[in-house]
PDB file of C-alpha atoms in Angstrom:
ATOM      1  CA  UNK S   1     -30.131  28.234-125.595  1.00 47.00           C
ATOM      2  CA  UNK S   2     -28.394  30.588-128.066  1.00 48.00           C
ATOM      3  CA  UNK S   3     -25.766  28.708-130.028  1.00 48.00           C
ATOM      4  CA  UNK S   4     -22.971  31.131-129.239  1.00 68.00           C
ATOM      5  CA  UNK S   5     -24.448  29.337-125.724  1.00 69.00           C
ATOM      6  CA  UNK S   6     -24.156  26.544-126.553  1.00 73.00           C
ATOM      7  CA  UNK S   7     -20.782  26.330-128.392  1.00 79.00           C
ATOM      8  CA  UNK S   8     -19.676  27.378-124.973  1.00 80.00           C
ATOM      9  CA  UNK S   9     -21.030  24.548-122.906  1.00 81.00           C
ATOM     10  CA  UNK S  10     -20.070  22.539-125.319  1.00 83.00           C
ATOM     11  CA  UNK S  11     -16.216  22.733-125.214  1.00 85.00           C
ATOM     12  CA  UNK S  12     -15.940  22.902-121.407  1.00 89.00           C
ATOM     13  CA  UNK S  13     -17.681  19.680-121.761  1.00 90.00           C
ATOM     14  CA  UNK S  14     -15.316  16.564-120.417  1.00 92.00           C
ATOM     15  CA  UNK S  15     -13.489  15.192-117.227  1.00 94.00           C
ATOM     16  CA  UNK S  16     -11.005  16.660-115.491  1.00 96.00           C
ATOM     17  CA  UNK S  17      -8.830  16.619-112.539  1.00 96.00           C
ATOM     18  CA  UNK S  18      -6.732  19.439-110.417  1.00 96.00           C
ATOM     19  CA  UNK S  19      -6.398  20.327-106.962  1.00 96.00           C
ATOM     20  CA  UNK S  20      -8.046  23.808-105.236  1.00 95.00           C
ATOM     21  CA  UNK S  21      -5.263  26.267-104.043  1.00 93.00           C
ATOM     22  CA  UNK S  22      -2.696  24.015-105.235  1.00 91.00           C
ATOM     23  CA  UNK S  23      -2.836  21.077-102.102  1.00 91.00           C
ATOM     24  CA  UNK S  24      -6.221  19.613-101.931  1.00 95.00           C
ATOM     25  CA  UNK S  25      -6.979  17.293-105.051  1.00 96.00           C
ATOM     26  CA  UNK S  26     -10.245  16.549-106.950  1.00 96.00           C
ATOM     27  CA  UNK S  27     -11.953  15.564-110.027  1.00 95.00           C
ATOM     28  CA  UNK S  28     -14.079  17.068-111.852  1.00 95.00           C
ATOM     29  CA  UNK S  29     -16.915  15.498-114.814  1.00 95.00           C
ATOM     30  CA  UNK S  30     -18.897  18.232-116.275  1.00 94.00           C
ATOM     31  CA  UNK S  31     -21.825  17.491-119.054  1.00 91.00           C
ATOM     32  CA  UNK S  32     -23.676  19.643-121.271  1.00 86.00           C
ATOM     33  CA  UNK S  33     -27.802  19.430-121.030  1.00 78.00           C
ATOM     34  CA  UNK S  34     -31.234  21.195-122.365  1.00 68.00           C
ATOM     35  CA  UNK S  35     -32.638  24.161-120.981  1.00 59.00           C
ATOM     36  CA  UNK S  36     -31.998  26.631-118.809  1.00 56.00           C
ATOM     37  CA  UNK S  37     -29.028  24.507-116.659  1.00 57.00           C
ATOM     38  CA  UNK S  38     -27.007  24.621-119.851  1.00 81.00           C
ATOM     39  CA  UNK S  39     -24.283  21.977-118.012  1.00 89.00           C
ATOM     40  CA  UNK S  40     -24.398  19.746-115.321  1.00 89.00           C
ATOM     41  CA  UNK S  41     -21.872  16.935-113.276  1.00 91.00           C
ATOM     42  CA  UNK S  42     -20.617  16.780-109.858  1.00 94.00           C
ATOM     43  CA  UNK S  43     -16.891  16.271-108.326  1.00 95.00           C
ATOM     44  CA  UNK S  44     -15.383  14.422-105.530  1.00 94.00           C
ATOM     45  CA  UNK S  45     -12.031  15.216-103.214  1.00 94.00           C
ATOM     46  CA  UNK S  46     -10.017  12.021-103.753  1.00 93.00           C
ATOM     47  CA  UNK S  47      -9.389  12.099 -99.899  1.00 92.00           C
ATOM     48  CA  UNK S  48     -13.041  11.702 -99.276  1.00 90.00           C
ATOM     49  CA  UNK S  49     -14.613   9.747-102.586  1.00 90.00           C
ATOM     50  CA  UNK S  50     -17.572  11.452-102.053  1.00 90.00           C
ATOM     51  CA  UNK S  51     -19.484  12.473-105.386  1.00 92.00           C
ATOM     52  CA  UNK S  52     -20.959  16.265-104.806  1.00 91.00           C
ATOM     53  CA  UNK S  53     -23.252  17.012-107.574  1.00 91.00           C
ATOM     54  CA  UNK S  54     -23.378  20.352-109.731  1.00 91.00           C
ATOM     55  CA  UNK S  55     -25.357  22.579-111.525  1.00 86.00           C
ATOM     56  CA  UNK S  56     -24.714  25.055-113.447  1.00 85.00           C
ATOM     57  CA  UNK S  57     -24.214  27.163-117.030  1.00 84.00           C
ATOM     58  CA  UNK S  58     -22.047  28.891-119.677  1.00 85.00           C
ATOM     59  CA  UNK S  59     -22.055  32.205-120.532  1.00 82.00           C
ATOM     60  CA  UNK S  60     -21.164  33.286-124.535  1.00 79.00           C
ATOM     61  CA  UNK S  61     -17.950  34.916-123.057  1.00 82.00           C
ATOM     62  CA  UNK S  62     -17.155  31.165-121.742  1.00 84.00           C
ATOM     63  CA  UNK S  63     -17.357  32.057-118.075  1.00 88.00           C
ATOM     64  CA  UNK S  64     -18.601  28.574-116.454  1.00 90.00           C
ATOM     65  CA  UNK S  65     -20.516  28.596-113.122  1.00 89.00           C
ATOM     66  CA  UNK S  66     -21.272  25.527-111.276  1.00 90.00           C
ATOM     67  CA  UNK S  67     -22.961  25.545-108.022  1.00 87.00           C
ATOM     68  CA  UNK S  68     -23.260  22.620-105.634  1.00 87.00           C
ATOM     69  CA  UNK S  69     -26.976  21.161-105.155  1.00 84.00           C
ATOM     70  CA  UNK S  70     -27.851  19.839-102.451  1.00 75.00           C
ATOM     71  CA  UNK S  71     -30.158  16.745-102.995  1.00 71.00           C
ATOM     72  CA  UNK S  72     -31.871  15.971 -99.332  1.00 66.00           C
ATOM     73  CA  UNK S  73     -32.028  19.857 -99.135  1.00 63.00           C
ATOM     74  CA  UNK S  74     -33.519  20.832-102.758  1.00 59.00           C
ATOM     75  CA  UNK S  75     -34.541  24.644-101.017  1.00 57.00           C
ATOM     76  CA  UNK S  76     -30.728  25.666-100.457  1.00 55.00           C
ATOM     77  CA  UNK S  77     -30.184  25.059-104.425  1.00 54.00           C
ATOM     78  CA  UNK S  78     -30.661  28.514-106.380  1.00 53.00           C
ATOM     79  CA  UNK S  79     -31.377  27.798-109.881  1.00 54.00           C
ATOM     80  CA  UNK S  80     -30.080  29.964-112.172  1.00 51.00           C
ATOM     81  CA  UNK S  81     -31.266  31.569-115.434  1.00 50.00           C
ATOM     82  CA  UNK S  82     -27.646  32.202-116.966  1.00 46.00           C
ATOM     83  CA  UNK S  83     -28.124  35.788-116.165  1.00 48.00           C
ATOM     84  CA  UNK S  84     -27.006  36.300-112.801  1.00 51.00           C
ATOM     85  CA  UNK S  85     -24.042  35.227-110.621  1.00 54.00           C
ATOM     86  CA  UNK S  86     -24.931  32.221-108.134  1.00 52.00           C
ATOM     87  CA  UNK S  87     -25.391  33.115-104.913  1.00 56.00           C
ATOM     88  CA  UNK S  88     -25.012  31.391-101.271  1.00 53.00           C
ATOM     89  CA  UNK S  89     -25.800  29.296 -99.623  1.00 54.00           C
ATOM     90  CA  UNK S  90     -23.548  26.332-101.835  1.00 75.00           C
ATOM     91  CA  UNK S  91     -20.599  26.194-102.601  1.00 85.00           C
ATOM     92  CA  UNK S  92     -19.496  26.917-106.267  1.00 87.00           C
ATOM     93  CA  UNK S  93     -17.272  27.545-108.899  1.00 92.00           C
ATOM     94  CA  UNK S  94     -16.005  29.965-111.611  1.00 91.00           C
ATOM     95  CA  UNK S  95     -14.081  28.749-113.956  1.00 94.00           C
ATOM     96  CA  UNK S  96     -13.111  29.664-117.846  1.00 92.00           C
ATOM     97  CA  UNK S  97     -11.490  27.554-120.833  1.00 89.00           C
ATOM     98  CA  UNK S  98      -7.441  28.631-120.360  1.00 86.00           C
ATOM     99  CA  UNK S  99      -6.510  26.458-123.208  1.00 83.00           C
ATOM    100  CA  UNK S 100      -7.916  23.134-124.742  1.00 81.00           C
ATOM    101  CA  UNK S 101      -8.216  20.732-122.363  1.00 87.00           C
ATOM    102  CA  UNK S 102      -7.776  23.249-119.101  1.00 93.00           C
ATOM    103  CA  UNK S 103     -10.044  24.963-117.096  1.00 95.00           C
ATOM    104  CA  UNK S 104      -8.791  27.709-114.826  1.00 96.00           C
ATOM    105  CA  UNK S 105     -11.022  29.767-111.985  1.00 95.00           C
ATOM    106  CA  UNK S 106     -11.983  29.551-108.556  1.00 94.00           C
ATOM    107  CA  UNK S 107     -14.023  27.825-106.056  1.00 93.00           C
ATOM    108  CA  UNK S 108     -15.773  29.285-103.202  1.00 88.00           C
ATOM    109  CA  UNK S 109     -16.752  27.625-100.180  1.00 84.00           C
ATOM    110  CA  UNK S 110     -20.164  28.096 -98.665  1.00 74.00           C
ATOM    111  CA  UNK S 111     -21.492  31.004 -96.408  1.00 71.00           C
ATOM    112  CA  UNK S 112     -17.963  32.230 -96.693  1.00 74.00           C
ATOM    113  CA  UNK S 113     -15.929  34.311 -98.673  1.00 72.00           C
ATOM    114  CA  UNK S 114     -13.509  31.810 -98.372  1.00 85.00           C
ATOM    115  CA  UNK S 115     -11.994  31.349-102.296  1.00 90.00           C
ATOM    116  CA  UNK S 116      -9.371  29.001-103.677  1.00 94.00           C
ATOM    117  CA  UNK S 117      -7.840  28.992-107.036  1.00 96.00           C
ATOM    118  CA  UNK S 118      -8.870  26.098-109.218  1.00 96.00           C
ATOM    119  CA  UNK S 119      -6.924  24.558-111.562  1.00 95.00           C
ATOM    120  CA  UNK S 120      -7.632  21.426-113.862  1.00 96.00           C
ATOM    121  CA  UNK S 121      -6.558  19.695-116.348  1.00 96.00           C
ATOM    122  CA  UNK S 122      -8.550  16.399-118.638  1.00 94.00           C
ATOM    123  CA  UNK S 123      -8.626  13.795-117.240  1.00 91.00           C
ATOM    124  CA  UNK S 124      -8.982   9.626-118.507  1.00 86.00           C
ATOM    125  CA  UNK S 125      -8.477   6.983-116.499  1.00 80.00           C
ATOM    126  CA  UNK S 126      -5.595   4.529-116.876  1.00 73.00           C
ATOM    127  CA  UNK S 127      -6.688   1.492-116.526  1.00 65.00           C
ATOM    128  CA  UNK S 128     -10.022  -1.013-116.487  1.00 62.00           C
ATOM    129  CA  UNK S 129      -9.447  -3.139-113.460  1.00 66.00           C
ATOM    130  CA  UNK S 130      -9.407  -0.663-110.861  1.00 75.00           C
ATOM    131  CA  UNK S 131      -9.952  -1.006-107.014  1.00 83.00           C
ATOM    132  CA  UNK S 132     -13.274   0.310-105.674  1.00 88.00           C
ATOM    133  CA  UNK S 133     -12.945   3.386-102.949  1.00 90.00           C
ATOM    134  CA  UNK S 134     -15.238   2.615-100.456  1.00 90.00           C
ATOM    135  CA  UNK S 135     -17.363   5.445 -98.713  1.00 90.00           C
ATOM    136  CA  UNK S 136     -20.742   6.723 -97.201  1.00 89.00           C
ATOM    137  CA  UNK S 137     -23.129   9.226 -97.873  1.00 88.00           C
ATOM    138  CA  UNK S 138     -25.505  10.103 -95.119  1.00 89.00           C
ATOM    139  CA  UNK S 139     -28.905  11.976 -95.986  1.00 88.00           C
ATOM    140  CA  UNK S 140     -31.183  13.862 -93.175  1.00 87.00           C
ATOM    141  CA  UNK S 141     -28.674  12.867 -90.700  1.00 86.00           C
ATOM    142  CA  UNK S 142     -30.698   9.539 -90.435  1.00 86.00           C
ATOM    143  CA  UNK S 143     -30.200   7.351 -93.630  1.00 88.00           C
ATOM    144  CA  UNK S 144     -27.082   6.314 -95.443  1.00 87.00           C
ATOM    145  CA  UNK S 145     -25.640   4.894 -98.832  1.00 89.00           C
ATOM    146  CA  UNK S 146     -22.591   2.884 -99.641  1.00 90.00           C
ATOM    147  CA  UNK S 147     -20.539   5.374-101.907  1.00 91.00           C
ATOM    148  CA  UNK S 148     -17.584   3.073-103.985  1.00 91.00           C
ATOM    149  CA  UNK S 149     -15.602   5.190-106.221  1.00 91.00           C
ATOM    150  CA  UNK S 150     -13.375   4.397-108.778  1.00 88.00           C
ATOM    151  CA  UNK S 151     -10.607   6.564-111.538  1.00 87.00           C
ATOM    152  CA  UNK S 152     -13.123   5.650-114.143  1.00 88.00           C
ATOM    153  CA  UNK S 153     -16.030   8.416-113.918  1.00 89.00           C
ATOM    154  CA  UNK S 154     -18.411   6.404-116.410  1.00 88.00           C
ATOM    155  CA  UNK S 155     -18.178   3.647-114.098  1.00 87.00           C
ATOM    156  CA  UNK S 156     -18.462   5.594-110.971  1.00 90.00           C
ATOM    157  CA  UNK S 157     -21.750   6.976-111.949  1.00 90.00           C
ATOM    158  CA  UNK S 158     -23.146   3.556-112.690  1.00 91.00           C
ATOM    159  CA  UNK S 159     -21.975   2.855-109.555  1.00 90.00           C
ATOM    160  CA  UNK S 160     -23.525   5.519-107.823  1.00 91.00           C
ATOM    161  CA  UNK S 161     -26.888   4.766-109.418  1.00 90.00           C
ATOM    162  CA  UNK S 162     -26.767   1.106-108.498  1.00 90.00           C
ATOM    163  CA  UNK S 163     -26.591   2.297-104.592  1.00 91.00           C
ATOM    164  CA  UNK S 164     -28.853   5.097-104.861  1.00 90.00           C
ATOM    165  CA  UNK S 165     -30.538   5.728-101.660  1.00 90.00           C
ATOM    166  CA  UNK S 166     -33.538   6.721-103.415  1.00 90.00           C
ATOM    167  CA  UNK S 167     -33.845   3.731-104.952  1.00 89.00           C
ATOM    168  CA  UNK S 168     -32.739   1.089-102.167  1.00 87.00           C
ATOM    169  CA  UNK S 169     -35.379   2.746 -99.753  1.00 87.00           C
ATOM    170  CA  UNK S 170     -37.915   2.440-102.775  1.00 87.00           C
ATOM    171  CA  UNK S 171     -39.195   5.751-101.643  1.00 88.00           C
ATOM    172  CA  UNK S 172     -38.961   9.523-102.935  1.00 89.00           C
ATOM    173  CA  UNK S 173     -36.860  12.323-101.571  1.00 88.00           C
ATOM    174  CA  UNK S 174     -39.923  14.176 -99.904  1.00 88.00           C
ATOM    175  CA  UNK S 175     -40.856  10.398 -98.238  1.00 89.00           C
ATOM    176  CA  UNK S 176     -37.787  10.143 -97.054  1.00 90.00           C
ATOM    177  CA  UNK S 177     -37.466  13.781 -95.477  1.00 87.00           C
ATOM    178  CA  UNK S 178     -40.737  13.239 -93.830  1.00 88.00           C
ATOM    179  CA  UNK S 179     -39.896  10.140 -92.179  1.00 88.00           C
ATOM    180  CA  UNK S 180     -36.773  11.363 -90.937  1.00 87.00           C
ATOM    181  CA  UNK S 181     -38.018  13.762 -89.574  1.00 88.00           C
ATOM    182  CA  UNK S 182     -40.965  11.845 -87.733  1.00 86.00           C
ATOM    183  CA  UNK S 183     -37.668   9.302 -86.655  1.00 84.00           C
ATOM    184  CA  UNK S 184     -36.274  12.990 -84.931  1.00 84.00           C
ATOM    185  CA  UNK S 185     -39.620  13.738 -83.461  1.00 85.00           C
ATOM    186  CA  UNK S 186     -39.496  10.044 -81.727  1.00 82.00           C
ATOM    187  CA  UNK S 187     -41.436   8.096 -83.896  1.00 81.00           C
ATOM    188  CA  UNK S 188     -39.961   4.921 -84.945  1.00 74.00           C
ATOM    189  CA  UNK S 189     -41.796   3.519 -88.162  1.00 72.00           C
ATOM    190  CA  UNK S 190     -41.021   2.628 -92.386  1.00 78.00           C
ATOM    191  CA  UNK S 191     -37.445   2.266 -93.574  1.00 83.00           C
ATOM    192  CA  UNK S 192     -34.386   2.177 -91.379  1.00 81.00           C
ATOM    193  CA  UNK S 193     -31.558   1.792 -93.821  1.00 82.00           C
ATOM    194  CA  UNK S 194     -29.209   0.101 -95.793  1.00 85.00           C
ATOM    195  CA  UNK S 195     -26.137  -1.653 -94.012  1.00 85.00           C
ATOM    196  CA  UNK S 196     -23.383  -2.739 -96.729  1.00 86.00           C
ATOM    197  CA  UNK S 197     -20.589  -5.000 -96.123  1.00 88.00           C
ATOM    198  CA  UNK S 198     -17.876  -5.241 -98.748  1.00 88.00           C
ATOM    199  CA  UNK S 199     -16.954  -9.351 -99.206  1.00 87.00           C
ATOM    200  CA  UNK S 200     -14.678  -9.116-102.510  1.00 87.00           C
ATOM    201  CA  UNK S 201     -12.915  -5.493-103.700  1.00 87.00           C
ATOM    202  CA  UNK S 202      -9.555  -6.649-105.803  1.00 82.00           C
ATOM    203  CA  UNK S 203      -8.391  -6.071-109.467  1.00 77.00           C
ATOM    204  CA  UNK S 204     -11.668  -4.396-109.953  1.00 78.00           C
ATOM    205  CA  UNK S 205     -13.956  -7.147-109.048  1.00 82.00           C
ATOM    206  CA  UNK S 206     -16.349  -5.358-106.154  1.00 86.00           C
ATOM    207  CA  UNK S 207     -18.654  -7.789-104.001  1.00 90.00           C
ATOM    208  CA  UNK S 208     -21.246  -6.252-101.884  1.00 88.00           C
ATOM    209  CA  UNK S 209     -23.799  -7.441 -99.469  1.00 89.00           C
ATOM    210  CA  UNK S 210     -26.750  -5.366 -98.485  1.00 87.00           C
ATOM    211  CA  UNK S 211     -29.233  -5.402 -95.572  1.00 86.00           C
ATOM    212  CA  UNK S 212     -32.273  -3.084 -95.500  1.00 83.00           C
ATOM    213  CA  UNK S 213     -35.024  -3.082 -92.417  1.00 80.00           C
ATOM    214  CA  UNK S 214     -38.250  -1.634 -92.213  1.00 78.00           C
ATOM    215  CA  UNK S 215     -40.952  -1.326 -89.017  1.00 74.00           C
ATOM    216  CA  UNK S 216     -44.024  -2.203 -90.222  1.00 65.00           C
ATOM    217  CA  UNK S 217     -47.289  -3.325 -88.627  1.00 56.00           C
ATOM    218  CA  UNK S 218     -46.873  -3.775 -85.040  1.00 52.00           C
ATOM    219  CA  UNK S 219     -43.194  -2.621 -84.760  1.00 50.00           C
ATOM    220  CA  UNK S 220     -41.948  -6.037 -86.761  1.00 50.00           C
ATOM    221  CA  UNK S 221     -39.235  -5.430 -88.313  1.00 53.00           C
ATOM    222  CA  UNK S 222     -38.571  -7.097 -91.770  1.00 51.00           C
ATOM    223  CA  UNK S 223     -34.852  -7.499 -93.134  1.00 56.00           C
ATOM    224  CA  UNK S 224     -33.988  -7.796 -96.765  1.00 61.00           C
ATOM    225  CA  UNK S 225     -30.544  -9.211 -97.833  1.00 59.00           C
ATOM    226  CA  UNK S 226     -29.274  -9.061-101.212  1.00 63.00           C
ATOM    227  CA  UNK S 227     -26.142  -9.182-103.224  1.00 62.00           C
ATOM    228  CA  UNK S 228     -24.832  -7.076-105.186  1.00 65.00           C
TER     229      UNK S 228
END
């Protein structure tokens, strides 16, 4: 990465929050990395607590684009080489540095040429005892994740890892794809899912039960129960 690179990536850096065309409110966290995805992070809508994650890079002029990647659909993701505008099929946005701590752009919505004008401010959470926002995340339309959210992005991430789908299933992303779709084509076998029930979410204290089942064998199925 050229510095003049570099030095770019490197002061859009930081959390943020705004709202697209002025009514629909989000956050932002954007990081810088190695190679040729110069910067990296996802964002949520607060009215969905959902974390979408991004890649993306800087140009020298400080135009920032950051596309949305799909992670049970890796083949939809273009990666780019910092030399091109992204293209469809995600979602993305282009945004520039409109004074310290701003950003100022636009997003675009998928397969459209639906655009909204971005802007955003930094952001820093308020407070350490913060309620959890509780949410799921479904991946190939068969297995889901607990999603809990909360103002503090550090937090949210560790979060996020904690309940990884990934990770609960103890499988990888190509597993996973391939079972689901053996589940569509009728088969019933391996890992079913996660169920979590939330016992304890007040003045940031978050309890959480989880329940995974797998067919194995003979069609026996074998619950796990933890608590997180």
């Amino acid at each position: 990465m050229k510095p003049t690179a570099w030095a770019a990536a490197a002061a859009v850096a930081g959390d943020y929050e705004g709202t697209l065309g002025g009514k629909y409110p989000f956050r932002l966290s954007i990081t810088t990395q190695q190679g040729r995805q110069q910067v990296a992070g996802w964002y949520y809508y607060l009215s969905q607590q959902k974390p979408i994650w991004l890649d993306g890079y800087v140009t020298p002029a400080g135009d920032l684009w950051l596309g949305e990647v799909n992670l049970d659909r890796p083949e939809l993701t273009e990666r780019w080489d910092g030399s091109r505008q992204p293209r469809q099929p995600f979602a993305y946005f282009h945004l520039r540095r409109a004074a310290a701590g701003t950003l100022a752009g636009t997003w675009r919505a998928a397969k459209s040429e639906r655009q909204l004008p971005a802007q955003l401010t930094s952001y820093r959470s308020t407070g350490f005892a913060e309620k959890a926002h509780v949410a799921e995340q479904t991946y190939f339309g068969e297995y889901t994740e607990p999603v809990f959210t909360v103002p503090d992005f550090r937090v949210s991430e560790k979060l996020w890892a904690a309940f990884n789908v990934v990770d609960m299933a103890n499988m990888t992303w190509e597993e996973l794809q391939e079972e689901a779709k053996a589940r569509r084509a009728g088969e019933i076998r391996g890992y079913l899912g996660t169920d979590a029930t939330v016992t304890y979410n007040d003045l940031g204290l978050l309890s959480v039960w989880l329940r995974s089942e797998q067919i194995t064998g003979e069609g026996s199925c074998l619950p796990e129960c933890g608590r997180w």
